[in-house]
PDB file of C-alpha atoms in Angstrom:
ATOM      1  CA  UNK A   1       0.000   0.000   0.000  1.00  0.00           C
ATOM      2  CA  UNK A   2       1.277   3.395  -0.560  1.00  0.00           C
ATOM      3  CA  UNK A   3       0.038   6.641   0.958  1.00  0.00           C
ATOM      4  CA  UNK A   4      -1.914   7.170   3.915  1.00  0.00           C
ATOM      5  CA  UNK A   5      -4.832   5.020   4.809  1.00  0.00           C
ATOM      6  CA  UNK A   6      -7.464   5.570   6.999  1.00  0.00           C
ATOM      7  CA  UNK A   7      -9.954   2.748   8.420  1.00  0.00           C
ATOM      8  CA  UNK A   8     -12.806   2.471   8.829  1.00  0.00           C
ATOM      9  CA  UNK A   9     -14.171   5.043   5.822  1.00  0.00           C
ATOM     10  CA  UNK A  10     -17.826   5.082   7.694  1.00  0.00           C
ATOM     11  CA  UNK A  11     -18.269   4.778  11.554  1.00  0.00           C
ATOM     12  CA  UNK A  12     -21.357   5.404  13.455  1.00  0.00           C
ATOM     13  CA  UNK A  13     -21.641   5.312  17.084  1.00  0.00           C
ATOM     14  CA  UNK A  14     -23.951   6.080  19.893  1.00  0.00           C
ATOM     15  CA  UNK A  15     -22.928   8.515  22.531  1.00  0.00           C
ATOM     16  CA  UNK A  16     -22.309   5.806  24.991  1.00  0.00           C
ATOM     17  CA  UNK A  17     -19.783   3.371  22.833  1.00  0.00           C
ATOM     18  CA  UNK A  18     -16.116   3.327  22.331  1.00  0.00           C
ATOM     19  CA  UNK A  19     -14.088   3.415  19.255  1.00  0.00           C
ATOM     20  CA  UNK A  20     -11.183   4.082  17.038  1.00  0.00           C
ATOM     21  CA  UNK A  21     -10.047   5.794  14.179  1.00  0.00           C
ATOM     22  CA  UNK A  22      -6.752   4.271  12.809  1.00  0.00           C
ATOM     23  CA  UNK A  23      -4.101   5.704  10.302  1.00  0.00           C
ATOM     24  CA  UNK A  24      -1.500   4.516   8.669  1.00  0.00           C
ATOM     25  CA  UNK A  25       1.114   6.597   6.572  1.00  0.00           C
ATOM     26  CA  UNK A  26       3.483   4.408   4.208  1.00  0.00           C
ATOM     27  CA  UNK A  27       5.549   7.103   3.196  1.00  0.00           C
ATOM     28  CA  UNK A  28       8.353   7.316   5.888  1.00  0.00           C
ATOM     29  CA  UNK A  29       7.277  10.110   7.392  1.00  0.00           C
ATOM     30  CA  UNK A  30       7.932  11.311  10.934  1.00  0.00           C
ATOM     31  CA  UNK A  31       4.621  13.513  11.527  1.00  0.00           C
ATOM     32  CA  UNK A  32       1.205  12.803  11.832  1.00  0.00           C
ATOM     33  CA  UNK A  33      -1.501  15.009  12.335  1.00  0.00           C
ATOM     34  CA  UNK A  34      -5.535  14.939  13.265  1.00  0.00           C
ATOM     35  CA  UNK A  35      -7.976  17.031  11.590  1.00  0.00           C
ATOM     36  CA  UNK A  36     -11.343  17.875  11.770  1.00  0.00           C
ATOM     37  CA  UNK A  37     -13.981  19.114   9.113  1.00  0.00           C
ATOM     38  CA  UNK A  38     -17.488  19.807  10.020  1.00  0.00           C
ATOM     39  CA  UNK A  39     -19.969  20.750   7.492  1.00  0.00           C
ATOM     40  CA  UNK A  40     -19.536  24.482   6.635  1.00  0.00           C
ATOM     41  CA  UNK A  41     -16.589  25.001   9.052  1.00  0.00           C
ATOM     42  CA  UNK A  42     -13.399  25.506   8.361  1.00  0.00           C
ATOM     43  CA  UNK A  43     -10.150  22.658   8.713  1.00  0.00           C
ATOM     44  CA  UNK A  44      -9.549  22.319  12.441  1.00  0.00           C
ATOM     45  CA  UNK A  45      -6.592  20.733  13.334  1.00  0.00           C
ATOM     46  CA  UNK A  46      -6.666  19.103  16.779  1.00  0.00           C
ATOM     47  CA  UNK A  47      -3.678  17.046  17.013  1.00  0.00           C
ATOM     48  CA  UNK A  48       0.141  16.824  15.756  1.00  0.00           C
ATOM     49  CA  UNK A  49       2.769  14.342  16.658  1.00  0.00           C
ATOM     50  CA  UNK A  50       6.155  14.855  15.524  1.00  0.00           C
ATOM     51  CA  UNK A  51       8.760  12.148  15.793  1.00  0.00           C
ATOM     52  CA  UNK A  52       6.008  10.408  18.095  1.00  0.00           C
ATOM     53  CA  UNK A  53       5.462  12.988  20.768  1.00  0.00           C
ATOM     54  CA  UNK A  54       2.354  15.090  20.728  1.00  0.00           C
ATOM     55  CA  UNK A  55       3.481  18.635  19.755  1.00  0.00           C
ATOM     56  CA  UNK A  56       0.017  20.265  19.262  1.00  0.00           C
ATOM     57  CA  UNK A  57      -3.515  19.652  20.968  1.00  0.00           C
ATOM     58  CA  UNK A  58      -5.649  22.418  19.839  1.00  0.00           C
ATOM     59  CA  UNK A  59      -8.102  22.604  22.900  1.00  0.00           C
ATOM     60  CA  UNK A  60      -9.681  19.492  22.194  1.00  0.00           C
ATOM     61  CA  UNK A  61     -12.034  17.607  24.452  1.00  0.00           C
ATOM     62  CA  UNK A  62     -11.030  15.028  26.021  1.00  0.00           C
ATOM     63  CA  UNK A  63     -13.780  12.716  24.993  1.00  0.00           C
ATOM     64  CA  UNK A  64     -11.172  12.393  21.707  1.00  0.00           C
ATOM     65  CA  UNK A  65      -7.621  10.654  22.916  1.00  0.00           C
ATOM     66  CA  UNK A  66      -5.265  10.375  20.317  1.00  0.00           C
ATOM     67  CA  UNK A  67      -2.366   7.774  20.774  1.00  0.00           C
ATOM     68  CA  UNK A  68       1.030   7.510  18.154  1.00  0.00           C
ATOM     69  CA  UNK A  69       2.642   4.069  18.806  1.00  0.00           C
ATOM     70  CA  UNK A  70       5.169   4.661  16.311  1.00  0.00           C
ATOM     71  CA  UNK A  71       5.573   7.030  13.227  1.00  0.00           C
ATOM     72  CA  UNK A  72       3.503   5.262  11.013  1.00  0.00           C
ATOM     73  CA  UNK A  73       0.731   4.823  12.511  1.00  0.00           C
ATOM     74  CA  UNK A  74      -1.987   6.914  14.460  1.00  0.00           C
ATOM     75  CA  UNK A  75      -5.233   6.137  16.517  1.00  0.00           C
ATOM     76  CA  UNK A  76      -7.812   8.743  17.584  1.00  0.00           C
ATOM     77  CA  UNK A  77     -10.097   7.198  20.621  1.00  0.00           C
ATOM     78  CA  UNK A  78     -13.181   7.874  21.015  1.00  0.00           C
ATOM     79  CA  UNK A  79     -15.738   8.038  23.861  1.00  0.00           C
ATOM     80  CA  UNK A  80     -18.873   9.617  24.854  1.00  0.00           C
ATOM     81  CA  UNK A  81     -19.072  11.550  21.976  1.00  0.00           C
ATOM     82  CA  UNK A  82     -21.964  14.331  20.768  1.00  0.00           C
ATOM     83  CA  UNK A  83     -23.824  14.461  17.693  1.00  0.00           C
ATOM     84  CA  UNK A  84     -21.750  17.549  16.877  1.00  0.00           C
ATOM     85  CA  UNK A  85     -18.870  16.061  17.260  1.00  0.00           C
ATOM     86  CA  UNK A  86     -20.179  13.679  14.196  1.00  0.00           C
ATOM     87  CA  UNK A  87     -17.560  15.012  10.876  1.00  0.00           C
ATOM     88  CA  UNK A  88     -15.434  14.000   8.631  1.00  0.00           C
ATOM     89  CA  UNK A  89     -11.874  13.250  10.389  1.00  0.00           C
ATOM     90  CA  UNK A  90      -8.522  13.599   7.925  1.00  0.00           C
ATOM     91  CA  UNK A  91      -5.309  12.063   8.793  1.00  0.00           C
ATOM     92  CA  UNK A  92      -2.345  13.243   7.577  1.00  0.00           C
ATOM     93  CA  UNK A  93       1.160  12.928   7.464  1.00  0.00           C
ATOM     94  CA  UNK A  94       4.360  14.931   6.740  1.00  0.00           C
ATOM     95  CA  UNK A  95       7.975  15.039   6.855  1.00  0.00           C
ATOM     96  CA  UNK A  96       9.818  17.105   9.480  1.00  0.00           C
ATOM     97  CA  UNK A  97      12.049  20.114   8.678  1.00  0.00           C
ATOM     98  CA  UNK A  98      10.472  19.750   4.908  1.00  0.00           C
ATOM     99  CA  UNK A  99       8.191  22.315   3.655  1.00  0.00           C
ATOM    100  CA  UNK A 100       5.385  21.500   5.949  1.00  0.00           C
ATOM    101  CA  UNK A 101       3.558  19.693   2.840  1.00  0.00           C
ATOM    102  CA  UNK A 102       0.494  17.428   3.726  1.00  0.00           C
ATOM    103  CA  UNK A 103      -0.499  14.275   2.675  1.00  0.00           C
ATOM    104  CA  UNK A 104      -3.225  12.944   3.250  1.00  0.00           C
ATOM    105  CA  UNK A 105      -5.913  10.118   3.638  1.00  0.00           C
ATOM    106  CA  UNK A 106      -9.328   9.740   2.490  1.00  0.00           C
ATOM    107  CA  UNK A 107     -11.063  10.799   5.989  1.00  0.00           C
ATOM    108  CA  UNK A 108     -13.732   8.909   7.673  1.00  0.00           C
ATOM    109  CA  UNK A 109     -16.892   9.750   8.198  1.00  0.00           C
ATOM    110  CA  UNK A 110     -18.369   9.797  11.480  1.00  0.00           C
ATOM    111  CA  UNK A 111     -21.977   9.946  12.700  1.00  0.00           C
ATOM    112  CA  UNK A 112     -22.951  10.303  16.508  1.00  0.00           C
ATOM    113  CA  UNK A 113     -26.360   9.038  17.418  1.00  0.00           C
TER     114      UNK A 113
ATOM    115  CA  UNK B   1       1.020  34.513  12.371  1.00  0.00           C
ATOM    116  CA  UNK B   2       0.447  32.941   9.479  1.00  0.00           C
ATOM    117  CA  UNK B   3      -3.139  33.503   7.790  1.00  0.00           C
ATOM    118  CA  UNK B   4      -5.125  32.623   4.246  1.00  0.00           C
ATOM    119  CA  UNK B   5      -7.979  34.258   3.270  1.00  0.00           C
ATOM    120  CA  UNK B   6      -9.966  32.538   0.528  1.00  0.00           C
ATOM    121  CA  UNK B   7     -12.151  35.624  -0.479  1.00  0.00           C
ATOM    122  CA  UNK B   8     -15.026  33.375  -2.315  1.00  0.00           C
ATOM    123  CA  UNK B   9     -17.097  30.688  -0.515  1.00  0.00           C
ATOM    124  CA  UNK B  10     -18.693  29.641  -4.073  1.00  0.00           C
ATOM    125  CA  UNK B  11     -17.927  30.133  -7.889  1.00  0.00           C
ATOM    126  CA  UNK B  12     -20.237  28.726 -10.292  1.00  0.00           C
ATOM    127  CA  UNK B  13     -18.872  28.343 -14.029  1.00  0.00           C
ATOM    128  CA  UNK B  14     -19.836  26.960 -17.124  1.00  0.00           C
ATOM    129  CA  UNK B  15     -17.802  23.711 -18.273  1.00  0.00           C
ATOM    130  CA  UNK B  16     -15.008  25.465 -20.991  1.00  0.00           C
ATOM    131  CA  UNK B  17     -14.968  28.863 -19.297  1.00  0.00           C
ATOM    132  CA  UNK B  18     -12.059  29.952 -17.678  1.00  0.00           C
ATOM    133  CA  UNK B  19     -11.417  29.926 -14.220  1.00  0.00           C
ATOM    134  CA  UNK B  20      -9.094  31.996 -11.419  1.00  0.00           C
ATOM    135  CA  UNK B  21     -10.063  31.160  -7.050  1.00  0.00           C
ATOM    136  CA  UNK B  22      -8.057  33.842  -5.200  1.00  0.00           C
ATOM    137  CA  UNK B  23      -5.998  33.396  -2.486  1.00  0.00           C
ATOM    138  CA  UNK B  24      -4.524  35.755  -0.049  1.00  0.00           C
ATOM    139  CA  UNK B  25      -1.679  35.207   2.973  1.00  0.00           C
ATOM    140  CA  UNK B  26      -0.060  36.568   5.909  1.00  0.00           C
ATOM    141  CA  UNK B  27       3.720  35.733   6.463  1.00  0.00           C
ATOM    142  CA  UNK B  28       6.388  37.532   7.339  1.00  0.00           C
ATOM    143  CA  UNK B  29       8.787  35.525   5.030  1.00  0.00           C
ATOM    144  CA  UNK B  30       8.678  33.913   1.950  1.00  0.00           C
ATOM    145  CA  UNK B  31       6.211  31.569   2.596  1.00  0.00           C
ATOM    146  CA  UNK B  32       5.436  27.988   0.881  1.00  0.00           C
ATOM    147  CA  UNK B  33       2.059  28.189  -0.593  1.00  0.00           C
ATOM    148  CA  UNK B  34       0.156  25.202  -1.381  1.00  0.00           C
ATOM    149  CA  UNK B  35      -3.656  24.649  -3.353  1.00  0.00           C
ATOM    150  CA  UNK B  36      -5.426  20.940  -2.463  1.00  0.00           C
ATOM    151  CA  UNK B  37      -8.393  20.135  -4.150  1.00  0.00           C
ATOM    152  CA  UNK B  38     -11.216  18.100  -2.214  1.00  0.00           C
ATOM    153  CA  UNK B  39     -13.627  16.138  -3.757  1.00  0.00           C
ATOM    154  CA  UNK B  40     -17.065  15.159  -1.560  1.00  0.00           C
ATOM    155  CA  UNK B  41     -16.337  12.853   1.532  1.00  0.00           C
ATOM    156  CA  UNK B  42     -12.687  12.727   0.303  1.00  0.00           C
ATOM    157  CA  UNK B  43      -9.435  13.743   1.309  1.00  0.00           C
ATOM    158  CA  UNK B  44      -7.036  16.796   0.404  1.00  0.00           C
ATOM    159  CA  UNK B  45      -5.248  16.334  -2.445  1.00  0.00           C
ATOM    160  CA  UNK B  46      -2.235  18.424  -3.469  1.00  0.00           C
ATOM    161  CA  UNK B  47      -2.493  20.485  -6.608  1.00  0.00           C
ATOM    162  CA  UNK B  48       0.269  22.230  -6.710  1.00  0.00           C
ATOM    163  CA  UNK B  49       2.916  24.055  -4.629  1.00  0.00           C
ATOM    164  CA  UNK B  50       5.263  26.957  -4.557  1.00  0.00           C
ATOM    165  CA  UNK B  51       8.297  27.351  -2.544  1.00  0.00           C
ATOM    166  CA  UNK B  52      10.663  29.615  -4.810  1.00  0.00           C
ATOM    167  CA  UNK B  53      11.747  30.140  -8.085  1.00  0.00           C
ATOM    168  CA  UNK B  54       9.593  30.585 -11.235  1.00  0.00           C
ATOM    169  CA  UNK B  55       6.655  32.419  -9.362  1.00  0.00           C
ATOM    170  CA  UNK B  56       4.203  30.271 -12.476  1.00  0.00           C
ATOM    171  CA  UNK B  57       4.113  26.729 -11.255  1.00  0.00           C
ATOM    172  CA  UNK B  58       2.371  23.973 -12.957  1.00  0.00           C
ATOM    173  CA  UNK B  59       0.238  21.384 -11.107  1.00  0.00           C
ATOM    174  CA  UNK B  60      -1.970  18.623 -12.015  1.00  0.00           C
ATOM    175  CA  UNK B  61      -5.218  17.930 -13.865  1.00  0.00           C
ATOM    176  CA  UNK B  62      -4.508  21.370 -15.833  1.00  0.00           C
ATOM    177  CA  UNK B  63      -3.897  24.034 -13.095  1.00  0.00           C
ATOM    178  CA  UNK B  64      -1.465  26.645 -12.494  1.00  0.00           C
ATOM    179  CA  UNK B  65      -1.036  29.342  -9.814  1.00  0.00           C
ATOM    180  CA  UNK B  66       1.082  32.162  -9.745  1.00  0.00           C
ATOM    181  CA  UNK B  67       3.005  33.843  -6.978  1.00  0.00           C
ATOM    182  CA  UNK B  68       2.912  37.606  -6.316  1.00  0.00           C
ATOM    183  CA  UNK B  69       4.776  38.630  -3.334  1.00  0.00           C
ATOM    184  CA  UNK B  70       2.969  42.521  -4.011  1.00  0.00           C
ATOM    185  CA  UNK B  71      -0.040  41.532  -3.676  1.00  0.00           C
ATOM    186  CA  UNK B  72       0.790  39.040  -1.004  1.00  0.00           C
ATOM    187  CA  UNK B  73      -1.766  36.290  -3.403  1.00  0.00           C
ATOM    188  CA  UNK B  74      -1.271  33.025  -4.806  1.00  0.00           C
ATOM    189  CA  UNK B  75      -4.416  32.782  -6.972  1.00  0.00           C
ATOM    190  CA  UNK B  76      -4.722  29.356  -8.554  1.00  0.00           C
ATOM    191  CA  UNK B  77      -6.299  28.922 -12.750  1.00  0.00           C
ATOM    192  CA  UNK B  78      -7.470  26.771 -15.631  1.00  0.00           C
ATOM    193  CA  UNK B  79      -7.770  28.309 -19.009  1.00  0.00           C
ATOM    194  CA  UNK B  80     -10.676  25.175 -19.293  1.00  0.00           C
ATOM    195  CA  UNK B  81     -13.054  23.913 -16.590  1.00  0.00           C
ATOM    196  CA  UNK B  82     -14.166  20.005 -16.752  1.00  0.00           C
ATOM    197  CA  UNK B  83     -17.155  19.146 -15.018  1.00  0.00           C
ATOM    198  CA  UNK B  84     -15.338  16.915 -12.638  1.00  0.00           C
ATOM    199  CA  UNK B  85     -13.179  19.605 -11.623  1.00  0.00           C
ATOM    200  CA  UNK B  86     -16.212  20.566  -9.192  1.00  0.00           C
ATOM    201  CA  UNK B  87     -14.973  20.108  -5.523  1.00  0.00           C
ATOM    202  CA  UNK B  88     -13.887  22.419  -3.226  1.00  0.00           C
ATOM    203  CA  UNK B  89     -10.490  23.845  -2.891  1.00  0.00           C
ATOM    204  CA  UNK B  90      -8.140  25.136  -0.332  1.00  0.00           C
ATOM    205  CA  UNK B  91      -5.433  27.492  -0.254  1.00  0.00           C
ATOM    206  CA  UNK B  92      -2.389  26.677   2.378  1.00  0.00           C
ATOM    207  CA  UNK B  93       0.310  28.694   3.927  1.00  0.00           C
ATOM    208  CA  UNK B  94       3.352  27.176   5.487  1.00  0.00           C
ATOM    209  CA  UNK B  95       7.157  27.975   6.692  1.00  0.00           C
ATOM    210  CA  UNK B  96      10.132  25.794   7.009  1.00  0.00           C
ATOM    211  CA  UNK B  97      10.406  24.120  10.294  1.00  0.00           C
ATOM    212  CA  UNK B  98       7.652  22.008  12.304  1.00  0.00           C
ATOM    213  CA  UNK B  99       5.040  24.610  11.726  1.00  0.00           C
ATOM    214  CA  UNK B 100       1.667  23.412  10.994  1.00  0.00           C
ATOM    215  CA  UNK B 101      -0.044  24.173   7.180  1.00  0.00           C
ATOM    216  CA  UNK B 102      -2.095  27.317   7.885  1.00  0.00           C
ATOM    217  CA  UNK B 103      -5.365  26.418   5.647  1.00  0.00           C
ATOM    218  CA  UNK B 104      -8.027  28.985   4.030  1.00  0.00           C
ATOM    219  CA  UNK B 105     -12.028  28.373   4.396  1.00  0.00           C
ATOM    220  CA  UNK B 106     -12.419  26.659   0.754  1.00  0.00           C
ATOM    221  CA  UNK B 107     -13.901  27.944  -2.155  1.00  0.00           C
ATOM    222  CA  UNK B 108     -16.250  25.548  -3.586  1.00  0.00           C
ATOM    223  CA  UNK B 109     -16.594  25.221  -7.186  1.00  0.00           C
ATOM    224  CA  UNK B 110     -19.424  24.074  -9.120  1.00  0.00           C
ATOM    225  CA  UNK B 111     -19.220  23.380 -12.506  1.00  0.00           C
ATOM    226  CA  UNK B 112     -22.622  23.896 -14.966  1.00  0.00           C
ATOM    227  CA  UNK B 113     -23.384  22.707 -18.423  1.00  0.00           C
TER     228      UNK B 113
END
């Protein structure tokens, strides 16, 4: 596989369960970022981890825990979550010290009951 | 800090006519400038990029954007629109270093017969 993937594509959860998001960048990168797009909103990113240590958390709830075993791959965990927090969530990955370039994967779409 | 401004929220054009989405930044230095193009429930994809050089650059599927420090802009073109160039697109600011892509609201083409 090349690029970055993102499982599952389609996720819908009541406000009571638990899940994941996973990502997976096979381009050798060393960042890995969390965004979030809500209809008619702008890109929000929530969370960065450079060489595997959170750099950025953009004042987001905790009901969202993000978790970066290693530099290719990503995990945002999810729990007691609110219909608004139901959007499309983009991984992404870059390279440090490049040009700050983005790559990313195909989002999935989530839907809170 | 770094800041886009993506003046229109929606063009409409007619498939052939020509096309120009404007961008605007704030950055102290040269900046890199970016345009991604998003098609629905999709992720970003990069169109093209400018970091120096010719301030013209070529990207894919047709489009070009050109570089004017003056005018502190970065508005992206196609002589041609296709009808499956409708999506919406972003304009992107970044900086050497760890610094996080600075992203504009989107302009969201739509593309009529």
């Amino acid at each position: 596989e090349t690029g970055v993937t993102q499982t599952p594509r389609h996720l819908v959860m009541g406000m009571t369960n638990k899940k994941s998001l996973k990502c997976e960048q096979h381009l050798g990168h060393n960042a890995m970022y969390w965004y979030k797009q809500s209809a008619k909103k702008p890109l929000e990113l929530m969370f960065v981890y450079s060489l595997e240590e959170r750099v950025e958390n953009n004042s987001v709830p905790s009901r969202f825990s993000p978790e970066c075993p290693n530099s290719s791959h990503l995990f945002l965990h999810l729990h007691t979550l609110q219909p608004e927090d139901s959007a499309l969530y983009l991984c992404a990955s870059s390279q440090v010290g490049d040009s700050g370039e983005l790559f990313f994967g195909e989002g999935s779409r989530l839907t809170v009951l | 800090a770094q800041s886009v401004t993506q003046p229109d929220i929606h063009i409409t054009v007619s498939e052939g006519a020509s096309l120009e989405l404007r961008c605007n930044y704030s950055y102290g230095a040269t900046p890199y400038l970016f345009w991604y193009v998003q098609s629905p429930g999709q992720g970003l994809q990069l169109l093209l990029k400018y970091f120096s050089g010719d301030t013209l650059v070529q990207g894919i599927k047709g489009f070009e954007a050109e570089f004017k420090r003056s005018q502190s802009s970065f508005n992206l073109r196609k002589p041609s629109v296709h009808w499956s160039d409708a999506a919406e697109y972003f304009c992107a600011v970044g900086a050497a270093g760890n610094t996080p892509l600075v992203f504009g609201k989107g302009t969201r083409l739509s593309v009529i017969a």
